[in-house]
Amino acid sequence: HVSGTRTDKSKYGGRYMVTALPGDGIGPELIGYVKEVFRYGGVPVDFEEVHLDSSRDDVDLLEQAITAVKRNGVAIKGNIETRHNDPNCKSRNVELRLRLGLFANIVHVTSQPGIETRHQDIDIVLIRQNTEGEYSSEEHTSIKGVVESLKVITKTRSDEIARYAFEWAKNNGRKKVTCVHKANIMKLSDGLFLSRCTEMAKEYPELEFDNIIIDNCSMQLVANPNQFDVLLLPNLYGNILTNLACGITGGPGIASGRNYGKDYAVFETGTRNTGKSIAGKNIANPIAMMNAGVDLLYHLGLTDHAQVIARAIDKTINVDKLHTPDLGGQATTTEVVQNIVKEVQKHA
Ligand code: ADP
Ligand code: MG
């Protein structure tokens, strides 16, 4: 990883301490299964759980969560539900990202041979600015019936994410970076983002660089996704296109998402769903969170453990084809997990 995120602080006596934020909906059960697989795999990771969820509006709990991530440096996270209709209730997911300075979100989607989808051989990395843009949380009613919402784009944050994306592309053998924007309409804000990305591209002549307007990019992604390699995105477009990219490669249950800042790293599912309506029914697809667990192990440098679990996941979905209902299958969550455990035990 190009991220300078420290992992030394999470290590005590050969074991690592990682913060777990189970969140709402399916988060707790999915993180529970990650722990189970780690246990069977003999993975030297212990978890410090903080139950930050929508059941308690506790400011202290948010502080506790932030302190725990700062102490351990690394976290795995379920989504925390945000009440839509309460303007005073800010998203604690957004708050966490801001407070921890997690400026980069990376979602890598790849076609899975065992999962039937319209397109094959998709391999796209979406690198998203994770802390500004439309997520400034600066909204107000100026006069009754008129709402203003600030989209904030800065040179500093645009340079930061552009640098991060080009470095990532270079260090991971990628060929092309595509900046996604709407600079033809948002001339100043997206214009700044595009111009900083274009400027940064000049420092990476070994990488091809181009740009595309968000609306066209959406259409191209569903029609001909194989033309894309690395997408470099501002915050809201990034949110939407990561979901689209997950959608064309198997849905919300497959890809993981990584959040990096200068000091901390937080691992979660790519689409960041709460999955409230499917919680507790033994039907949620556990793979996306399991992949987040694999990401976490790579991040900690526990490469052997990461590979064993990654192979077990691959065997389960692509060879044994144990699929939960979201993939059109009949398997339960626990059947999928048990199969992963069985594969992991062969190598533990
Ligand atoms: P949000 O958290 O944004 O409200 P939802 O929880 O409504 O999103 O998730 C969007 C859709 O994806 C829902 O239909 C949900 O059931 C489905 N979904 C999300 N995560 C999973 C998963 N791990 N396995 C199966 N379906 C999932
Ligand atoms: Mg929902």
CSV table of C-alpha atoms and ligand atoms in Angstrom, one decimal:
chain,number,residue,atom,x,y,z
A,1,HIS,CA,0.0,0.0,0.0
A,2,VAL,CA,1.2,3.5,-0.7
A,3,SER,CA,-0.7,4.8,2.3
A,4,GLY,CA,1.7,5.8,5.0
A,5,THR,CA,-0.7,4.6,7.6
A,6,ARG,CA,1.1,3.2,10.6
A,7,THR,CA,0.4,-0.4,11.6
A,8,ASP,CA,3.1,-0.6,14.4
A,9,LYS,CA,0.8,0.9,16.9
A,10,SER,CA,-1.8,-1.9,16.7
A,11,LYS,CA,0.8,-4.6,17.5
A,12,TYR,CA,1.4,-5.9,21.0
A,13,GLY,CA,3.6,-8.9,21.6
A,14,GLY,CA,3.1,-10.4,18.1
A,15,ARG,CA,-0.6,-9.8,18.2
A,16,TYR,CA,-2.6,-7.0,16.6
A,17,MET,CA,-5.4,-5.0,18.2
A,18,VAL,CA,-8.0,-3.8,15.8
A,19,THR,CA,-11.1,-1.7,16.5
A,20,ALA,CA,-14.4,-3.3,15.5
A,21,LEU,CA,-17.4,-1.0,14.9
A,22,PRO,CA,-20.2,-3.4,14.2
A,23,GLY,CA,-22.8,-0.7,13.5
A,24,ASP,CA,-26.4,-1.4,12.6
A,25,GLY,CA,-28.4,-4.0,10.5
A,26,ILE,CA,-26.2,-6.8,9.2
A,27,GLY,CA,-23.0,-5.2,10.4
A,28,PRO,CA,-22.8,-7.1,13.7
A,29,GLU,CA,-23.4,-10.5,12.2
A,30,LEU,CA,-21.0,-10.0,9.3
A,31,ILE,CA,-18.2,-8.8,11.6
A,32,GLY,CA,-19.0,-11.7,13.9
A,33,TYR,CA,-18.3,-14.1,10.9
A,34,VAL,CA,-15.0,-12.3,10.1
A,35,LYS,CA,-13.9,-12.9,13.7
A,36,GLU,CA,-15.0,-16.5,13.4
A,37,VAL,CA,-12.9,-17.1,10.3
A,38,PHE,CA,-9.9,-15.3,11.8
A,39,ARG,CA,-10.2,-17.6,14.9
A,40,TYR,CA,-10.2,-20.8,12.8
A,41,GLY,CA,-7.4,-19.4,10.7
A,42,GLY,CA,-5.2,-18.7,13.8
A,43,VAL,CA,-5.0,-15.1,12.8
A,44,PRO,CA,-3.1,-13.1,15.5
A,45,VAL,CA,-5.7,-10.3,15.7
A,46,ASP,CA,-7.8,-9.3,18.7
A,47,PHE,CA,-10.7,-6.9,18.5
A,48,GLU,CA,-11.7,-4.0,20.6
A,49,GLU,CA,-15.5,-3.5,20.0
A,50,VAL,CA,-17.2,-0.2,20.3
A,51,HIS,CA,-21.0,-0.4,19.8
A,52,LEU,CA,-21.6,2.8,17.9
A,53,ASP,CA,-25.1,2.3,16.4
A,54,SER,CA,-28.3,4.1,15.9
A,55,SER,CA,-29.9,2.8,19.1
A,56,ARG,CA,-28.1,5.4,21.2
A,57,ASP,CA,-27.5,9.0,20.3
A,58,ASP,CA,-24.5,9.1,22.6
A,59,VAL,CA,-21.9,11.7,21.8
A,60,ASP,CA,-19.5,9.9,24.1
A,61,LEU,CA,-19.8,6.7,22.1
A,62,LEU,CA,-18.6,8.5,19.0
A,63,GLU,CA,-15.7,9.9,20.9
A,64,GLN,CA,-14.9,6.4,22.3
A,65,ALA,CA,-15.0,5.0,18.7
A,66,ILE,CA,-12.7,7.7,17.4
A,67,THR,CA,-10.3,7.3,20.4
A,68,ALA,CA,-10.2,3.5,19.8
A,69,VAL,CA,-9.4,3.9,16.1
A,70,LYS,CA,-6.7,6.4,16.9
A,71,ARG,CA,-5.2,4.1,19.5
A,72,ASN,CA,-5.2,1.0,17.3
A,73,GLY,CA,-4.7,2.7,14.0
A,74,VAL,CA,-6.9,0.2,12.2
A,75,ALA,CA,-10.6,-0.6,12.2
A,76,ILE,CA,-13.2,-2.8,10.6
A,77,LYS,CA,-16.6,-1.3,10.4
A,78,GLY,CA,-20.3,-1.9,9.7
A,79,ASN,CA,-22.6,0.9,8.5
A,80,ILE,CA,-24.3,3.1,11.1
A,81,GLU,CA,-27.8,4.0,10.1
A,82,THR,CA,-28.5,7.7,9.7
A,83,ARG,CA,-32.1,8.9,10.2
A,84,HIS,CA,-33.1,10.6,7.0
A,85,ASN,CA,-35.7,13.0,8.3
A,86,ASP,CA,-33.9,14.5,11.2
A,87,PRO,CA,-31.8,17.5,10.0
A,88,ASN,CA,-30.0,17.6,13.4
A,89,CYS,CA,-28.9,14.0,13.1
A,90,LYS,CA,-25.6,14.2,11.1
A,91,SER,CA,-24.3,11.0,9.6
A,92,ARG,CA,-21.8,9.4,12.1
A,93,ASN,CA,-20.2,7.5,9.2
A,94,VAL,CA,-19.3,10.9,7.6
A,95,GLU,CA,-18.3,12.3,11.0
A,96,LEU,CA,-15.9,9.4,11.6
A,97,ARG,CA,-14.3,9.8,8.2
A,98,LEU,CA,-13.8,13.5,8.7
A,99,ARG,CA,-12.5,13.2,12.3
A,100,LEU,CA,-10.0,10.5,11.3
A,101,GLY,CA,-8.9,12.3,8.1
A,102,LEU,CA,-9.8,9.3,5.9
A,103,PHE,CA,-9.5,11.2,2.7
A,104,ALA,CA,-9.3,8.2,0.3
A,105,ASN,CA,-11.8,5.5,-0.4
A,106,ILE,CA,-10.7,2.6,-2.6
A,107,VAL,CA,-13.1,0.1,-4.0
A,108,HIS,CA,-11.7,-2.5,-6.4
A,109,VAL,CA,-14.3,-4.4,-8.3
A,110,THR,CA,-13.5,-7.6,-10.4
A,111,SER,CA,-15.8,-10.0,-12.2
A,112,GLN,CA,-16.1,-13.3,-10.4
A,113,PRO,CA,-16.2,-16.3,-12.7
A,114,GLY,CA,-18.7,-18.1,-10.5
A,115,ILE,CA,-21.1,-15.2,-10.5
A,116,GLU,CA,-23.3,-14.6,-13.5
A,117,THR,CA,-23.3,-11.0,-14.7
A,118,ARG,CA,-23.9,-9.2,-18.0
A,119,HIS,CA,-20.2,-8.3,-18.5
A,120,GLN,CA,-17.1,-10.4,-18.0
A,121,ASP,CA,-13.5,-9.5,-17.0
A,122,ILE,CA,-14.3,-6.3,-15.3
A,123,ASP,CA,-11.3,-5.0,-13.2
A,124,ILE,CA,-11.9,-1.4,-12.1
A,125,VAL,CA,-10.4,0.5,-9.2
A,126,LEU,CA,-12.4,3.5,-7.9
A,127,ILE,CA,-10.5,6.0,-5.9
A,128,ARG,CA,-12.8,8.5,-4.3
A,129,GLN,CA,-12.2,11.7,-2.4
A,130,ASN,CA,-13.9,10.8,0.9
A,131,THR,CA,-14.1,13.9,3.0
A,132,GLU,CA,-15.3,17.0,1.1
A,133,GLY,CA,-17.4,17.9,-1.9
A,134,GLU,CA,-21.1,17.5,-1.3
A,135,TYR,CA,-20.4,15.9,2.1
A,136,SER,CA,-19.4,19.1,3.8
A,137,SER,CA,-22.5,18.8,6.1
A,138,GLU,CA,-23.0,22.5,5.4
A,139,GLU,CA,-26.7,22.8,4.6
A,140,HIS,CA,-29.2,25.4,5.8
A,141,THR,CA,-32.6,27.0,5.1
A,142,SER,CA,-31.7,30.5,4.0
A,143,ILE,CA,-35.4,31.6,3.9
A,144,LYS,CA,-38.5,29.4,4.2
A,145,GLY,CA,-38.7,27.1,1.1
A,146,VAL,CA,-35.1,27.7,0.1
A,147,VAL,CA,-32.3,25.4,1.1
A,148,GLU,CA,-28.6,25.9,0.4
A,149,SER,CA,-26.1,23.1,0.5
A,150,LEU,CA,-22.4,23.8,0.1
A,151,LYS,CA,-20.3,21.7,-2.1
A,152,VAL,CA,-16.7,22.4,-1.1
A,153,ILE,CA,-13.8,21.5,-3.3
A,154,THR,CA,-10.3,22.5,-2.3
A,155,LYS,CA,-7.0,22.5,-4.1
A,156,THR,CA,-5.3,20.9,-1.1
A,157,ARG,CA,-7.8,17.9,-0.9
A,158,SER,CA,-7.9,17.6,-4.7
A,159,ASP,CA,-4.1,17.4,-4.9
A,160,GLU,CA,-4.0,15.0,-2.1
A,161,ILE,CA,-6.5,12.5,-3.6
A,162,ALA,CA,-5.0,12.9,-7.1
A,163,ARG,CA,-1.5,12.2,-5.8
A,164,TYR,CA,-2.8,9.2,-3.9
A,165,ALA,CA,-4.6,7.9,-7.0
A,166,PHE,CA,-1.6,8.2,-9.3
A,167,GLU,CA,0.8,6.7,-6.8
A,168,TRP,CA,-1.6,3.8,-6.2
A,169,ALA,CA,-2.0,3.3,-10.0
A,170,LYS,CA,1.8,3.3,-10.5
A,171,ASN,CA,2.6,1.0,-7.6
A,172,ASN,CA,-0.2,-1.5,-8.5
A,173,GLY,CA,0.7,-1.9,-12.1
A,174,ARG,CA,-2.4,0.0,-13.5
A,175,LYS,CA,-2.2,1.6,-16.9
A,176,LYS,CA,-4.8,4.4,-17.0
A,177,VAL,CA,-6.4,6.9,-14.7
A,178,THR,CA,-9.7,8.6,-15.6
A,179,CYS,CA,-10.9,11.6,-13.8
A,180,VAL,CA,-14.7,11.8,-13.5
A,181,HIS,CA,-16.4,15.2,-13.2
A,182,LYS,CA,-19.1,17.6,-14.3
A,183,ALA,CA,-16.9,20.5,-15.0
A,184,ASN,CA,-19.0,21.6,-17.9
A,185,ILE,CA,-21.7,22.7,-15.5
A,186,MET,CA,-19.9,22.9,-12.1
A,187,LYS,CA,-17.2,25.0,-13.7
A,188,LEU,CA,-15.5,26.3,-10.6
A,189,SER,CA,-15.8,23.3,-8.2
A,190,ASP,CA,-15.4,20.3,-10.5
A,191,GLY,CA,-13.3,22.6,-12.7
A,192,LEU,CA,-10.8,22.8,-9.9
A,193,PHE,CA,-10.9,19.1,-9.2
A,194,LEU,CA,-10.3,18.3,-12.9
A,195,SER,CA,-7.5,20.9,-13.3
A,196,ARG,CA,-5.7,19.6,-10.3
A,197,CYS,CA,-6.0,16.0,-11.5
A,198,THR,CA,-4.8,17.1,-15.0
A,199,GLU,CA,-1.9,18.9,-13.5
A,200,MET,CA,-0.9,15.9,-11.4
A,201,ALA,CA,-1.1,13.6,-14.4
A,202,LYS,CA,1.9,15.4,-15.9
A,203,GLU,CA,4.1,14.0,-13.1
A,204,TYR,CA,3.1,10.5,-14.2
A,205,PRO,CA,3.9,10.2,-17.9
A,206,GLU,CA,4.0,6.4,-17.6
A,207,LEU,CA,0.3,6.4,-16.9
A,208,GLU,CA,-2.4,7.2,-19.5
A,209,PHE,CA,-4.7,9.9,-18.3
A,210,ASP,CA,-8.1,11.1,-19.5
A,211,ASN,CA,-11.3,12.5,-18.1
A,212,ILE,CA,-15.0,11.8,-18.6
A,213,ILE,CA,-18.2,13.6,-17.6
A,214,ILE,CA,-20.1,11.7,-14.8
A,215,ASP,CA,-23.3,11.2,-16.8
A,216,ASN,CA,-21.5,9.7,-19.8
A,217,CYS,CA,-19.3,7.7,-17.4
A,218,SER,CA,-22.5,6.1,-15.8
A,219,MET,CA,-23.7,5.1,-19.3
A,220,GLN,CA,-20.3,3.8,-20.3
A,221,LEU,CA,-20.0,1.8,-17.1
A,222,VAL,CA,-23.2,-0.2,-17.7
A,223,ALA,CA,-22.6,-0.5,-21.5
A,224,ASN,CA,-18.9,-1.1,-21.8
A,225,PRO,CA,-17.2,-1.2,-18.4
A,226,ASN,CA,-14.0,-2.9,-19.7
A,227,GLN,CA,-12.7,0.4,-21.1
A,228,PHE,CA,-12.0,1.6,-17.5
A,229,ASP,CA,-9.0,1.0,-15.3
A,230,VAL,CA,-8.7,3.4,-12.4
A,231,LEU,CA,-11.5,6.0,-11.9
A,232,LEU,CA,-10.5,9.1,-9.8
A,233,LEU,CA,-13.6,10.6,-8.3
A,234,PRO,CA,-14.9,13.5,-6.2
A,235,ASN,CA,-17.0,12.4,-3.2
A,236,LEU,CA,-20.6,12.1,-4.3
A,237,TYR,CA,-19.9,10.9,-7.8
A,238,GLY,CA,-17.6,8.4,-6.1
A,239,ASN,CA,-20.3,7.2,-3.9
A,240,ILE,CA,-22.7,6.6,-6.8
A,241,LEU,CA,-20.3,5.0,-9.2
A,242,THR,CA,-18.8,2.7,-6.5
A,243,ASN,CA,-22.3,1.4,-6.0
A,244,LEU,CA,-22.8,1.1,-9.8
A,245,ALA,CA,-19.5,-0.7,-10.1
A,246,CYS,CA,-20.5,-3.1,-7.4
A,247,GLY,CA,-23.8,-3.6,-9.0
A,248,ILE,CA,-22.4,-4.8,-12.3
A,249,THR,CA,-20.0,-7.2,-10.6
A,250,GLY,CA,-22.4,-9.0,-8.3
A,251,GLY,CA,-24.1,-6.5,-6.1
A,252,PRO,CA,-23.6,-5.2,-2.5
A,253,GLY,CA,-22.4,-8.5,-1.1
A,254,ILE,CA,-19.0,-8.9,-2.9
A,255,ALA,CA,-16.6,-6.0,-3.0
A,256,SER,CA,-15.0,-4.4,0.1
A,257,GLY,CA,-14.1,-0.8,0.5
A,258,ARG,CA,-10.9,0.6,2.2
A,259,ASN,CA,-10.6,4.1,3.7
A,260,TYR,CA,-7.2,5.6,4.2
A,261,GLY,CA,-5.8,8.7,5.8
A,262,LYS,CA,-2.4,9.8,6.8
A,263,ASP,CA,-2.6,7.9,10.1
A,264,TYR,CA,-5.5,5.5,10.1
A,265,ALA,CA,-7.2,2.9,8.0
A,266,VAL,CA,-10.8,1.7,8.2
A,267,PHE,CA,-12.1,-1.4,6.3
A,268,GLU,CA,-15.8,-2.0,5.4
A,269,THR,CA,-18.0,-3.2,2.6
A,270,GLY,CA,-17.8,-1.4,-0.8
A,271,THR,CA,-21.4,-0.2,-0.9
A,272,ARG,CA,-21.6,0.6,2.9
A,273,ASN,CA,-25.2,-0.7,3.2
A,274,THR,CA,-26.9,-1.2,6.6
A,275,GLY,CA,-29.1,-4.0,5.2
A,276,LYS,CA,-31.6,-3.5,8.0
A,277,SER,CA,-34.4,-5.4,6.3
A,278,ILE,CA,-32.3,-8.6,5.9
A,279,ALA,CA,-30.6,-8.5,9.4
A,280,GLY,CA,-30.9,-11.6,11.5
A,281,LYS,CA,-32.4,-13.7,8.7
A,282,ASN,CA,-29.3,-15.7,7.8
A,283,ILE,CA,-29.5,-14.5,4.2
A,284,ALA,CA,-27.0,-11.6,4.0
A,285,ASN,CA,-24.0,-12.2,1.8
A,286,PRO,CA,-21.0,-12.3,4.1
A,287,ILE,CA,-18.4,-12.0,1.3
A,288,ALA,CA,-18.0,-8.2,1.1
A,289,MET,CA,-17.2,-8.0,4.8
A,290,MET,CA,-15.0,-11.0,4.6
A,291,ASN,CA,-13.1,-9.3,1.8
A,292,ALA,CA,-12.8,-6.3,4.2
A,293,GLY,CA,-11.2,-8.6,6.7
A,294,VAL,CA,-8.7,-9.8,4.0
A,295,ASP,CA,-7.9,-6.1,3.2
A,296,LEU,CA,-7.2,-5.5,6.9
A,297,LEU,CA,-4.8,-8.5,7.1
A,298,TYR,CA,-2.9,-7.3,4.0
A,299,HIS,CA,-2.7,-3.8,5.6
A,300,LEU,CA,-1.3,-5.3,8.8
A,301,GLY,CA,1.3,-7.2,6.8
A,302,LEU,CA,-0.3,-10.6,7.6
A,303,THR,CA,0.0,-11.6,4.0
A,304,ASP,CA,-0.1,-15.4,4.5
A,305,HIS,CA,-3.3,-15.2,6.5
A,306,ALA,CA,-4.8,-12.8,4.0
A,307,GLN,CA,-4.0,-15.2,1.1
A,308,VAL,CA,-5.5,-18.2,2.8
A,309,ILE,CA,-8.8,-16.5,3.5
A,310,ALA,CA,-8.8,-14.9,0.0
A,311,ARG,CA,-8.4,-18.3,-1.6
A,312,ALA,CA,-11.1,-19.8,0.7
A,313,ILE,CA,-13.5,-17.0,-0.5
A,314,ASP,CA,-12.6,-17.6,-4.1
A,315,LYS,CA,-13.2,-21.4,-3.8
A,316,THR,CA,-16.5,-20.8,-2.0
A,317,ILE,CA,-18.0,-18.4,-4.6
A,318,ASN,CA,-16.3,-19.5,-7.8
A,319,VAL,CA,-15.7,-23.2,-7.5
A,320,ASP,CA,-18.2,-24.5,-4.9
A,321,LYS,CA,-20.6,-21.8,-6.0
A,322,LEU,CA,-22.2,-21.4,-2.7
A,323,HIS,CA,-24.3,-18.3,-3.3
A,324,THR,CA,-26.7,-16.4,-1.0
A,325,PRO,CA,-30.1,-15.2,-2.4
A,326,ASP,CA,-28.7,-11.8,-3.5
A,327,LEU,CA,-26.6,-13.7,-6.1
A,328,GLY,CA,-29.6,-15.9,-7.1
A,329,GLY,CA,-28.5,-18.8,-4.9
A,330,GLN,CA,-30.0,-20.7,-2.1
A,331,ALA,CA,-27.2,-20.8,0.5
A,332,THR,CA,-27.6,-19.3,3.9
A,333,THR,CA,-25.0,-16.9,5.3
A,334,THR,CA,-23.8,-19.6,7.7
A,335,GLU,CA,-23.4,-22.2,5.0
A,336,VAL,CA,-21.2,-19.8,3.1
A,337,VAL,CA,-19.2,-19.0,6.2
A,338,GLN,CA,-18.8,-22.7,7.1
A,339,ASN,CA,-17.4,-23.4,3.7
A,340,ILE,CA,-14.9,-20.6,4.1
A,341,VAL,CA,-14.0,-22.0,7.5
A,342,LYS,CA,-13.6,-25.5,6.1
A,343,GLU,CA,-11.2,-24.2,3.4
A,344,VAL,CA,-9.2,-22.0,5.9
A,345,GLN,CA,-8.8,-25.0,8.2
A,346,LYS,CA,-7.1,-27.0,5.5
A,347,HIS,CA,-4.3,-24.4,5.6
A,348,ALA,CA,-4.3,-23.3,9.2
B,1,ADP,P1,-28.7,1.6,2.9
B,1,ADP,O1,-27.8,1.1,4.1
B,1,ADP,O2,-28.0,2.5,2.1
B,1,ADP,O3,-30.1,1.9,3.3
B,1,ADP,P2,-29.6,-0.9,2.2
B,1,ADP,O4,-29.3,-1.5,3.5
B,1,ADP,O5,-31.1,-0.6,2.0
B,1,ADP,O6,-28.8,0.3,2.0
B,1,ADP,O7,-29.1,-1.9,1.1
B,1,ADP,C1,-29.4,-1.8,-0.2
B,1,ADP,C2,-29.8,-3.1,-0.8
B,1,ADP,O8,-28.8,-4.0,-0.8
B,1,ADP,C3,-30.9,-3.7,0.1
B,1,ADP,O9,-31.8,-4.4,-0.8
B,1,ADP,C4,-30.2,-4.8,0.9
B,1,ADP,O10,-31.0,-5.8,1.3
B,1,ADP,C5,-29.1,-5.2,0.0
B,1,ADP,N1,-27.9,-5.6,0.7
B,1,ADP,C6,-27.0,-4.9,1.3
B,1,ADP,N2,-26.0,-5.6,1.8
B,1,ADP,C7,-26.2,-6.9,1.5
B,1,ADP,C8,-25.6,-8.1,1.8
B,1,ADP,N3,-24.4,-8.2,2.4
B,1,ADP,N4,-26.1,-9.2,1.3
B,1,ADP,C9,-27.3,-9.2,0.6
B,1,ADP,N5,-28.0,-8.1,0.3
B,1,ADP,C10,-27.4,-6.9,0.8
B,2,MG,MG,-31.9,1.3,3.2
